[in-house]
Coordinates of C-alpha atoms in Angstrom, one line a residue:
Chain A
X9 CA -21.9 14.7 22.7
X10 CA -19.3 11.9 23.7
X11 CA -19.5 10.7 27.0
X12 CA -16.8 7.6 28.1
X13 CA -17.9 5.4 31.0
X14 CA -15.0 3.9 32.9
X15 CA -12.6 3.7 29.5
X16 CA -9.8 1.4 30.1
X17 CA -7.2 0.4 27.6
X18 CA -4.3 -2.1 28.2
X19 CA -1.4 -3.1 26.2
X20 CA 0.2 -6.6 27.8
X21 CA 0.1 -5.8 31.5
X22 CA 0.7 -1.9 30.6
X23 CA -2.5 -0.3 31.8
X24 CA -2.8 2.8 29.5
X25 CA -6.3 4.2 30.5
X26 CA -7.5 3.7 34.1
X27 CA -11.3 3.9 34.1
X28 CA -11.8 7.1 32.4
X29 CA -15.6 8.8 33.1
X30 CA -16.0 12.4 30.7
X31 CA -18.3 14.1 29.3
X32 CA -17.6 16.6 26.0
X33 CA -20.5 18.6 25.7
X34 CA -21.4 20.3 21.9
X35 CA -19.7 23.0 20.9
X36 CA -16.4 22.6 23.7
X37 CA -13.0 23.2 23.2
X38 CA -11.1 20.5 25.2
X39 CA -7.3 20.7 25.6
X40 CA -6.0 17.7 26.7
X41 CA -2.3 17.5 28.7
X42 CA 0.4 15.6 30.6
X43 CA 3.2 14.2 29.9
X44 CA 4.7 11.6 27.4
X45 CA 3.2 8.3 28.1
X46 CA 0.5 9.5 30.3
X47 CA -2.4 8.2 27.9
X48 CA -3.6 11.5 26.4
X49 CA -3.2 10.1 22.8
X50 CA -4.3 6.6 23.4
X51 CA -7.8 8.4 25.1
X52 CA -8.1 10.5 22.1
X53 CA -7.4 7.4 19.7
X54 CA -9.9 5.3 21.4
X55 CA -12.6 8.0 21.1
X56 CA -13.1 6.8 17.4
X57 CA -11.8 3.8 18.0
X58 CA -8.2 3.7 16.1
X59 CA -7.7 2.1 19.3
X60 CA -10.0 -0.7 20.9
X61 CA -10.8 0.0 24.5
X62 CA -10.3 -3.4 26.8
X63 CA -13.3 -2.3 29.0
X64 CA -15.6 0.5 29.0
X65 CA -17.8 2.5 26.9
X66 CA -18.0 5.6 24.6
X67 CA -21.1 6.9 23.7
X68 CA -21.4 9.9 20.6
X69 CA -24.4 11.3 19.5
X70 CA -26.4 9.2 21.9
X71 CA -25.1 6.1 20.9
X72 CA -23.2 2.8 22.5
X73 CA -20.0 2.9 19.3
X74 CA -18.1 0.3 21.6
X75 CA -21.0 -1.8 20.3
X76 CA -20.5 -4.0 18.3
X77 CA -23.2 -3.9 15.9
X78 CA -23.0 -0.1 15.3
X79 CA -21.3 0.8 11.8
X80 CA -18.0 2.5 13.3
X81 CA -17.3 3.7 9.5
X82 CA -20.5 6.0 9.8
X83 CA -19.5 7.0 13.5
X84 CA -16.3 8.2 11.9
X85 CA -17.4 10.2 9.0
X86 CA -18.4 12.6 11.8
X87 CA -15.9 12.6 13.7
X88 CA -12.9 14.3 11.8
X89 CA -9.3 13.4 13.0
X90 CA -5.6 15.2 12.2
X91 CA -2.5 13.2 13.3
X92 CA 0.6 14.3 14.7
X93 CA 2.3 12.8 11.5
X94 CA -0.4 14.5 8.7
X95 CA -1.2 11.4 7.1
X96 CA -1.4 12.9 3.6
X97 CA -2.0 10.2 1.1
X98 CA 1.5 10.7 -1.2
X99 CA 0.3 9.3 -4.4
X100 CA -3.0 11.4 -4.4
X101 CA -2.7 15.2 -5.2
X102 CA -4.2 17.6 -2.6
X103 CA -7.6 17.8 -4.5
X104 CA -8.0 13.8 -4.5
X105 CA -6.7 13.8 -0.6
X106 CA -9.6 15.4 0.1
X107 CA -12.2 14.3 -2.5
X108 CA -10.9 10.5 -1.9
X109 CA -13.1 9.6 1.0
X110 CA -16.9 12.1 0.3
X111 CA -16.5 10.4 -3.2
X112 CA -15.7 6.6 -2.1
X113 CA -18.2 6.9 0.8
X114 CA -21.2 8.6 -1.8
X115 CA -21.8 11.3 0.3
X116 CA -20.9 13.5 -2.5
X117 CA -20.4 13.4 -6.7
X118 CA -17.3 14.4 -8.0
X119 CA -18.0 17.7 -9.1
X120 CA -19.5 18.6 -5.4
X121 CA -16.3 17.3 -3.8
X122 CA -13.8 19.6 -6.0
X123 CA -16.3 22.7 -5.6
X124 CA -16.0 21.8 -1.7
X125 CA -12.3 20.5 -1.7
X126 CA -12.0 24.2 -3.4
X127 CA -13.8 26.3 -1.1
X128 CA -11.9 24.6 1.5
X129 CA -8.5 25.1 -0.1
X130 CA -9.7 28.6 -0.5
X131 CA -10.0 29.2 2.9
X132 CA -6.8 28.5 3.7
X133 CA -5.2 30.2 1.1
X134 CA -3.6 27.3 -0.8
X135 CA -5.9 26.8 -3.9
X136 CA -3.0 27.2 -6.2
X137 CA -1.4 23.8 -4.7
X138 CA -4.5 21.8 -5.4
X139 CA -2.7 19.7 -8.1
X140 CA 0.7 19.4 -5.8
X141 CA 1.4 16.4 -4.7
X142 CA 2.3 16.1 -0.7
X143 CA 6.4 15.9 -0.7
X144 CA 6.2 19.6 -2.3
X145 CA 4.3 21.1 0.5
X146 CA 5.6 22.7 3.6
X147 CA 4.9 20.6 6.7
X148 CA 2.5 24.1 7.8
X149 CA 0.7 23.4 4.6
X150 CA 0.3 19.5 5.2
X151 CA -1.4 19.6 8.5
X152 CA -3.6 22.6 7.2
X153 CA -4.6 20.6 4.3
X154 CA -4.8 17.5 6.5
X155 CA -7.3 19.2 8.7
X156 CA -9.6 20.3 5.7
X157 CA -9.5 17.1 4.3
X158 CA -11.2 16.0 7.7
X159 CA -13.5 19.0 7.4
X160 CA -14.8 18.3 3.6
X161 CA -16.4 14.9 5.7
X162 CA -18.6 17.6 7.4
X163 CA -17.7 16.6 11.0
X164 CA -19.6 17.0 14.1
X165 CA -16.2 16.7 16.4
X166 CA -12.2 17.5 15.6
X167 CA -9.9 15.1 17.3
X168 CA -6.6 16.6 16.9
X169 CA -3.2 14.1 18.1
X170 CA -0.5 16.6 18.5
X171 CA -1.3 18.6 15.4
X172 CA 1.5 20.8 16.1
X173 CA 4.4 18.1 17.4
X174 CA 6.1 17.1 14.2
X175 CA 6.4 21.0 12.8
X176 CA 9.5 23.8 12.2
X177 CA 8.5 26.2 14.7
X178 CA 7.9 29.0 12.2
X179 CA 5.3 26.9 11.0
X180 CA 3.3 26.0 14.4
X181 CA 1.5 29.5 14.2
X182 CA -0.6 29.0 10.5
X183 CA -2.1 25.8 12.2
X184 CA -3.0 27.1 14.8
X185 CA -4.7 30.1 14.2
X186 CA -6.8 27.7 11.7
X187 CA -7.7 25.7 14.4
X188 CA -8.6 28.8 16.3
X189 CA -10.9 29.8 13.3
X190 CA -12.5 26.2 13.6
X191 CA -13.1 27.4 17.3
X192 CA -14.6 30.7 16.8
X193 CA -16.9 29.2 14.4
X194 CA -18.1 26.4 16.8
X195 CA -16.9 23.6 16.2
X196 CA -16.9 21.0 19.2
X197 CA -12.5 20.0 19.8
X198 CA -10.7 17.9 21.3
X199 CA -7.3 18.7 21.6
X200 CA -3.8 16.7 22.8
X201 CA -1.2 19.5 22.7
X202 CA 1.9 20.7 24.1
X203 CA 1.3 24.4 23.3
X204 CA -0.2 26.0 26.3
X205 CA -0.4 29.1 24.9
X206 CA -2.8 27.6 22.4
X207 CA -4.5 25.9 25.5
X208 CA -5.0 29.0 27.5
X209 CA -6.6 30.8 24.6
X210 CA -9.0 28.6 22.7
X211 CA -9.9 25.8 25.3
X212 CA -13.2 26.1 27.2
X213 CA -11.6 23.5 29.2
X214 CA -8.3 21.4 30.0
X215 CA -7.8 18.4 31.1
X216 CA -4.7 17.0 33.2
X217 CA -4.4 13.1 32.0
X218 CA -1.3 11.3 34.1
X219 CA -0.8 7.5 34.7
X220 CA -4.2 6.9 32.4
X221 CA -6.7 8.8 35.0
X222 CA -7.7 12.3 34.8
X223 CA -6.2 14.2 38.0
X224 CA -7.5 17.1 37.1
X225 CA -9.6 19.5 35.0
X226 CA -10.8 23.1 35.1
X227 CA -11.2 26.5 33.0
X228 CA -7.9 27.3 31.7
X229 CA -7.8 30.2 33.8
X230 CA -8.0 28.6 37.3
X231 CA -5.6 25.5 35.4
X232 CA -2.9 27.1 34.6
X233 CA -2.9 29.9 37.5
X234 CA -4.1 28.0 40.3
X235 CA -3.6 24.0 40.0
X236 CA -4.2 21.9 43.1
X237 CA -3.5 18.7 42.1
X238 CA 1.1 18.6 43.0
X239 CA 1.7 16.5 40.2
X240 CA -0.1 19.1 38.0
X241 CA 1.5 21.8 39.9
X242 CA 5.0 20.0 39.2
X243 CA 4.4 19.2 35.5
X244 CA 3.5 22.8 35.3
X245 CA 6.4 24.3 37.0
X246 CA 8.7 22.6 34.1
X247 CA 7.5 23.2 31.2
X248 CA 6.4 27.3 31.6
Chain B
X10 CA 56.4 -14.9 -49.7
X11 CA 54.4 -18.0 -52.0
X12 CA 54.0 -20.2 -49.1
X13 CA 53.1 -17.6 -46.4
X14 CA 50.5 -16.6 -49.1
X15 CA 49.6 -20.0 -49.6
X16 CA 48.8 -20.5 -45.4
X17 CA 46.9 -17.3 -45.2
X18 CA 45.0 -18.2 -48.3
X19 CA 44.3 -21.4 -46.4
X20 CA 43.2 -19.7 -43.1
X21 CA 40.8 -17.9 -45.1
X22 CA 39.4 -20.6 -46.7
X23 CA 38.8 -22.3 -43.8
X24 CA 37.2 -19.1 -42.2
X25 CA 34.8 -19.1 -45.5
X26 CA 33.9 -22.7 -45.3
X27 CA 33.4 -22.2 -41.1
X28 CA 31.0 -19.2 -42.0
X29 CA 29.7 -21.1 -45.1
X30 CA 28.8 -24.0 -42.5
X31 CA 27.3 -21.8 -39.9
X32 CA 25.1 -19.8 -42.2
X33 CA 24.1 -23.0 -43.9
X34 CA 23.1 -24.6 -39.9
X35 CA 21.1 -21.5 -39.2
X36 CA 19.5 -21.5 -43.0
X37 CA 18.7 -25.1 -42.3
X38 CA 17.1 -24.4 -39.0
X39 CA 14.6 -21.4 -39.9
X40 CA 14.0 -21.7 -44.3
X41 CA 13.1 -25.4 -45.0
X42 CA 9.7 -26.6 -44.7
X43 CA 9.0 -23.0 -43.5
X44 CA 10.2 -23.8 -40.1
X45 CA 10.3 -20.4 -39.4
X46 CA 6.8 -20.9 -38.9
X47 CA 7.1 -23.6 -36.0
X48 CA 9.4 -20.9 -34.0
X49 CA 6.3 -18.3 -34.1
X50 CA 4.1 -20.8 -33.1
X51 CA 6.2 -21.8 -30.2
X52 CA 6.4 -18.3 -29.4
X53 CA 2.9 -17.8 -29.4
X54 CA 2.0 -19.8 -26.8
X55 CA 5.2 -18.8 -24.7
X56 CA 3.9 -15.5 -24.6
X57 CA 0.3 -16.6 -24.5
X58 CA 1.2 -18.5 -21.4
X59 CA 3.5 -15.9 -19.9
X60 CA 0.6 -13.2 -20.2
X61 CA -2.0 -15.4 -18.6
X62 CA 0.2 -16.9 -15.8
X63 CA 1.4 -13.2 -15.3
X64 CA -2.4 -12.2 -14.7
X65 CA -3.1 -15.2 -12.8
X66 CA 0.0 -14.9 -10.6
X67 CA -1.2 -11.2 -9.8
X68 CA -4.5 -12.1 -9.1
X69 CA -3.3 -14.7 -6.5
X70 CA -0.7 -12.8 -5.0
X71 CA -3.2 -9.4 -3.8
X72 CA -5.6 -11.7 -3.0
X73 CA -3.2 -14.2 -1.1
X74 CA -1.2 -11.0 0.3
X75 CA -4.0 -9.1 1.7
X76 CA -5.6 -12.0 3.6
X77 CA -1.8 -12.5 4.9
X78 CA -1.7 -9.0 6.2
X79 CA -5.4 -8.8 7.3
X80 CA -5.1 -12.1 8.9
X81 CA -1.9 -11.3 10.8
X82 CA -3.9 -7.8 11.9
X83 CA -7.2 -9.2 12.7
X84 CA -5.3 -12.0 14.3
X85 CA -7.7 -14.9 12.4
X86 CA -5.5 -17.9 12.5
X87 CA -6.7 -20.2 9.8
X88 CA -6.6 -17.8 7.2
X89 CA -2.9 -17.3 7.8
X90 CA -2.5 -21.0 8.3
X91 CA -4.0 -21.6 4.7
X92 CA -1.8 -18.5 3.4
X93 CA 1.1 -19.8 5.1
X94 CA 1.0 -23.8 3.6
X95 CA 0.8 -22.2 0.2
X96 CA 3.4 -20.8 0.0
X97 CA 5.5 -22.6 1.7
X98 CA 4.5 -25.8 -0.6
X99 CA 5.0 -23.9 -3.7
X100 CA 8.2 -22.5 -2.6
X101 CA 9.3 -25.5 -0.9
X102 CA 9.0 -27.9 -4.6
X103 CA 10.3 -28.0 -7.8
X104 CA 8.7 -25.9 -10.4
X105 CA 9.0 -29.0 -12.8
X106 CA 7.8 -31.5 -10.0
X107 CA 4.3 -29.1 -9.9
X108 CA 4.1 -28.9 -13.2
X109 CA 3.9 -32.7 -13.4
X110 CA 2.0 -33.2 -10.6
X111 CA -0.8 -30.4 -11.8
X112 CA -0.6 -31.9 -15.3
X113 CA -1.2 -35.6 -14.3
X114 CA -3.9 -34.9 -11.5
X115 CA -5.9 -32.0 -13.0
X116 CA -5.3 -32.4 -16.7
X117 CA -5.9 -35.7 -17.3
X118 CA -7.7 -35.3 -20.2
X119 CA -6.0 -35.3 -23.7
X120 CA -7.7 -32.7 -25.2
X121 CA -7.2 -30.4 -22.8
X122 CA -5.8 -27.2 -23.6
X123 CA -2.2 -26.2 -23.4
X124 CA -2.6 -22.9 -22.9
X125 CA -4.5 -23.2 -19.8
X126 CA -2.3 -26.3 -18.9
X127 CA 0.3 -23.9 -18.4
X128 CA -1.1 -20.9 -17.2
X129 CA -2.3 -22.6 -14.6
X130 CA 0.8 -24.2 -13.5
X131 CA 3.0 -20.9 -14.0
X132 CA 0.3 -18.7 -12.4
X133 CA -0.6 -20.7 -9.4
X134 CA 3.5 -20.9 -9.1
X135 CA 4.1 -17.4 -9.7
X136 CA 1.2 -16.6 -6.8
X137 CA 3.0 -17.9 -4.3
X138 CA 6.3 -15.7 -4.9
X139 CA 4.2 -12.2 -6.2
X140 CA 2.3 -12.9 -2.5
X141 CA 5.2 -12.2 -0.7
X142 CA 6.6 -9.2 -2.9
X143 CA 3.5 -7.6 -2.3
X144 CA 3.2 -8.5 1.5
X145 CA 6.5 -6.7 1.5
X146 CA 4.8 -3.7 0.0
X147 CA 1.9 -3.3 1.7
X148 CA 3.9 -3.6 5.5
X149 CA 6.1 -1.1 3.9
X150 CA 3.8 1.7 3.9
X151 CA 3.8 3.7 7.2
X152 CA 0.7 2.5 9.3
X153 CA -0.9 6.3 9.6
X154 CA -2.2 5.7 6.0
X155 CA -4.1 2.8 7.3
X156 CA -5.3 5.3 10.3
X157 CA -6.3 8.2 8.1
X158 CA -8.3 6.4 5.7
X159 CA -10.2 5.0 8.5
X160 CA -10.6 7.8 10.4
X161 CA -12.3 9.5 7.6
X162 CA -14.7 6.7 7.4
X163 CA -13.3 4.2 4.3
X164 CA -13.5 0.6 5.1
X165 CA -11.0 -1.6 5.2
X166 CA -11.1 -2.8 1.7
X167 CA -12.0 0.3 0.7
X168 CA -8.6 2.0 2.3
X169 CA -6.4 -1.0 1.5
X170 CA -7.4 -0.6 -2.1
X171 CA -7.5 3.2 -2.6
X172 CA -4.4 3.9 -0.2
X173 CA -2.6 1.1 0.7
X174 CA -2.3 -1.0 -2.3
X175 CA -1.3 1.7 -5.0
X176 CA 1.7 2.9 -2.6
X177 CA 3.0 -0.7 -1.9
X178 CA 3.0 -1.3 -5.7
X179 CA 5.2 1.2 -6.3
X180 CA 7.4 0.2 -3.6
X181 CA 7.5 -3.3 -5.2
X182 CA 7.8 -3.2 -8.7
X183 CA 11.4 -3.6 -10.1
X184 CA 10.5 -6.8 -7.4
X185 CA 7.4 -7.4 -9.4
X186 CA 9.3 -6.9 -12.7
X187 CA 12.4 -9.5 -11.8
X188 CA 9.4 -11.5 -11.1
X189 CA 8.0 -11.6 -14.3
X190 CA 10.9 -12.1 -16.0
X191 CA 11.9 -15.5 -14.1
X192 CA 8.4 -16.6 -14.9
X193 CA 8.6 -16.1 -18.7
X194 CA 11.9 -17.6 -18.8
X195 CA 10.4 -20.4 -16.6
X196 CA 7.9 -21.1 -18.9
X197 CA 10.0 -23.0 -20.8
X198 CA 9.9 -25.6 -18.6
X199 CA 6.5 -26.6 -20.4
X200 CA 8.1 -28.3 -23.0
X201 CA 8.1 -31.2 -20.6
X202 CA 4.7 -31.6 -20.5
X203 CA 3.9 -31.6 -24.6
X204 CA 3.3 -28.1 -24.5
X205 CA 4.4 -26.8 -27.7
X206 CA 6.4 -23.7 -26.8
X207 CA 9.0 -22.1 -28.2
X208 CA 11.5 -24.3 -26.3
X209 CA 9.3 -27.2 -27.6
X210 CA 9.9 -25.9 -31.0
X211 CA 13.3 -25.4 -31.2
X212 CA 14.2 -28.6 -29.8
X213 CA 11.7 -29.9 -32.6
X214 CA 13.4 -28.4 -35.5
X215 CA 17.0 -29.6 -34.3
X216 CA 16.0 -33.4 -33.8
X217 CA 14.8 -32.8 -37.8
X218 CA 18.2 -30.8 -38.8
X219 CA 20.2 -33.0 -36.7
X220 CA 21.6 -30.0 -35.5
X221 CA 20.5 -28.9 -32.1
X222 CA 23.0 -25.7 -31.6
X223 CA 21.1 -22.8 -34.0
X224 CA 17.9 -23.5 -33.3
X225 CA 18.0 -23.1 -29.1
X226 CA 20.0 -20.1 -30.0
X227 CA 17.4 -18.9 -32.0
X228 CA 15.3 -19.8 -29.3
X229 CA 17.5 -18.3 -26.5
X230 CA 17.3 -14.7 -28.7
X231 CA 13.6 -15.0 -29.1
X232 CA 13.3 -15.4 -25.0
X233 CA 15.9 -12.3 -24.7
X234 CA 14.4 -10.0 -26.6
X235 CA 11.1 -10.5 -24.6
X236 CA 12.7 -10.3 -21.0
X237 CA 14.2 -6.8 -22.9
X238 CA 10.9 -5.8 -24.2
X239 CA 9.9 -6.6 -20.8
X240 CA 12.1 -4.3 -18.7
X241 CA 11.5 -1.6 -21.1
X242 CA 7.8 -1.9 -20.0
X243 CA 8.2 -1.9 -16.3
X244 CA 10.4 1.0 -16.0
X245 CA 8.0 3.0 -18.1
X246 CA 5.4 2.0 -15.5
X247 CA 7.9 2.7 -13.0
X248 CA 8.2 6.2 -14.2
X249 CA 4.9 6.9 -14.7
X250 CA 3.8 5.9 -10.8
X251 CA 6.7 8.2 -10.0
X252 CA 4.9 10.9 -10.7
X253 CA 3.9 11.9 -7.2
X254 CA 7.7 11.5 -6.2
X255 CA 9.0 14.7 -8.5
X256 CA 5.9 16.7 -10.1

């Protein structure tokens, strides 16, 4: 579904990404780790290109969207992504924050983005909030409403940046058992997280990103109880 | 006791014939030859001026603003360049030195209009200074809005103007409104170009009266009731946009 051939990414002389070659097939659940600074957000910010790779290419869905004639606005209407920091629009309520975008883009009328801005809200219990605006919501109830405005787009692919990063502890739990429910249901993930836990039981796979290359991958079994590579074995040894 | 009556008795006098003289200044600069009617006209096309060059200003200063910040993202030099001498010649010269300069190399004809005259020269000069308000605005707002409304698929344009734009005027507008206030007061600069404004007007009626004093002070409480009316208006807007801050 995305494939990345030789990404690279550098800021000044900073090489972020080191020629990066993956493959995400349909319906995964990629975690992807390391530590601060090792390029796990910039790979997952070039993947819709909030960030413009300096060499390489990303194919989704079969096409080239490093090219330059492809219409990266449509590429990201399926490609859903929740930020460390929510994003929430503050002047919109939660209903407009996520009927904004399937109404500006036509994809739906008004009426079938509240029913489906409803339905969503419904799901994750916060229908009585739809006319709140963001500042009164909990930062649990930002991300979960930030991750269903993504989802009223009808994604093919979930990018999450640190979803989890920026929350109270109480409040790490309610998002991710939603994106646990986005899992059981199918729905292809790519993850940058620090909560192994989370890793260990959702991802159909984890990465290791460090210094912009990927040392090493493997089911999250045989990753977290039997890494090879010493740097994963060190960065392992710290933080469980 | 008959002479210190006879001093306050003059005081008083005096006080009456002061008052009698003042009333009789301001009478003579507002009832004759209905010359009230010359102040509303003046005022008319102050505030006629002032809502146009207010509009206009706006209109420049997005437009002027958002090619600022795109071209300073996009990194397209000769749009900021173009931004950049703009600016920097309208701030950099005398309101009254443009307002000549316009006048004599655009307007050239007699019968052009004054209204337009001067909404021209205020709003192209207002531009310049609502730009960089609202350049202020729109780099105030965190760049993950920018981000999200991309990576649901909006445009630029359509993100800057949905997101961005509404946010940053929020930020901006007791700016905005301090803004608009100089430029209405400003406007009264026109009288130096035959325009017919209330500054015009006043200065008119005293040169008849031979009395200049009442009528700028009517003037000058004409102007401050606007700028008051004025204020009123923005912090009603204010509150209103605040709505998102404390529902």
């Amino acid at each position: 579904m995305i494939t990345t051939k030789n990404l690279k990414k550098v800021f000044g002389d900073n090489v972020v990404l080191d020629g990066i070659n993956e493959t995400i097939e349909k319906g995964e659940k990629v975690v992807v780790i390391g530590p601060s600074g090792s390029g796990k957000s910039t790979f997952l910010r070039c993947l819709n290109l909030l960030e413009e790779p300096t060499e390489g290419e990303i194919w989704f869905e079969d096409r080239n969207i490093t090219d330059k004639n492809v219409n990266i606005n449509q590429v990201r209407q399926k490609m859903g992504m929740v930020f460390q920091q929510f994003n929430l629009f503050p002047h919109l309520s939660v209903l407009e924050n996520i009927t904004l975008a399937p109404i500006q883009l036509g994809i739906m009328t008004k009426s079938e983005a509240n029913d489906k801005a409803m339905e969503l809200l419904k799901r994750i219990g916060l229908t009585e909030k739809a006319n709140a605006y963001p500042n009164k919501l909990s930062g649990g109830q930002k991300q979960r409403i930030a991750i269903i405005r993504a989802l009223a787009m009808g994604p093919d692919v979930m990018l999450f940046d640190e979803p989890t990063s920026a929350l109270d502890p109480e409040m790490v739990g309610e998002v991710l058992d939603l994106m646990a429910s986005l899992a059981d249901e199918g729905m292809t993930m790519i993850v940058v997280t620090h909560e192994m836990r989370f890793a260990k039981k959702v991802a159909t796979r984890v990465l290791f990103i460090d210094e912009g290359k990927i040392v090493e991958q493997n089911s999250p079994d045989e990753f977290f109880d039997n890494p090879k590579h010493p740097r994963l074995q060190e960065f392992l040894s710290k933080i469980l | 006791m008959y002479l210190s009556g006879s001093w306050i008795n003059r005081i008083l006098s005096s006080i009456a014939d002061w008052a009698k003289g003042i009333y009789m200044s301001f009478y003579n600069a507002i009832v004759p030859d209905q010359r009230y009617l010359a102040y509303l006209q003046g005022l008319k096309i102050t505030l006629l001026i002032s809502f146009f060059a207010i509009i206009l200003g706006i209109l420049i200063g997005v437009l002027v603003a958002v090619f600022k910040v795109t071209a300073a993202n996009y990194k397209i030099k000769w749009l900021s360049s173009i931004c950049n001498v703009y600016i920097n010649v309208i701030r950099g010269t005398p309101l009254m030195v443009q307002l000549l300069i316009i006048y004599n190399l655009i307007f050239t004809s007699r019968s052009s209009n004054e209204i337009i005259i001067g909404s021209v020269c205020f709003g192209i000069n207002s531009g310049a200074y609502v730009a960089e308000i609202i350049r202020a605005g729109i780099e105030s707002i965190d760049r993950g809005q920018m981000e999200a409304g991309r990576s649901l698929g909006m445009n630029y344009i359509q993100t800057m103007v949905k997101i961005i734009l509404p946010q940053a005027i929020k930020n901006i507008l007791p700016a905005l409104g301090n803004e608009f206030i100089v430029l209405i007061k400003e406007t009264s600069v026109a009288s130096m170009i035959a325009i017919t404004d209330l500054t015009k007007a006043a200065q008119y009626i005293g040169s008849r009266t031979w009395d200049i004093l009442p009528p700028l002070i009517i003037a000058a409480l004409f102007y401050l009731v606007i700028v008051m009316g004025l204020s009123r208006l923005m912090s009603v807007f204010e509150r209103r946009l605040a709505r998102s801050d404390n529902n």
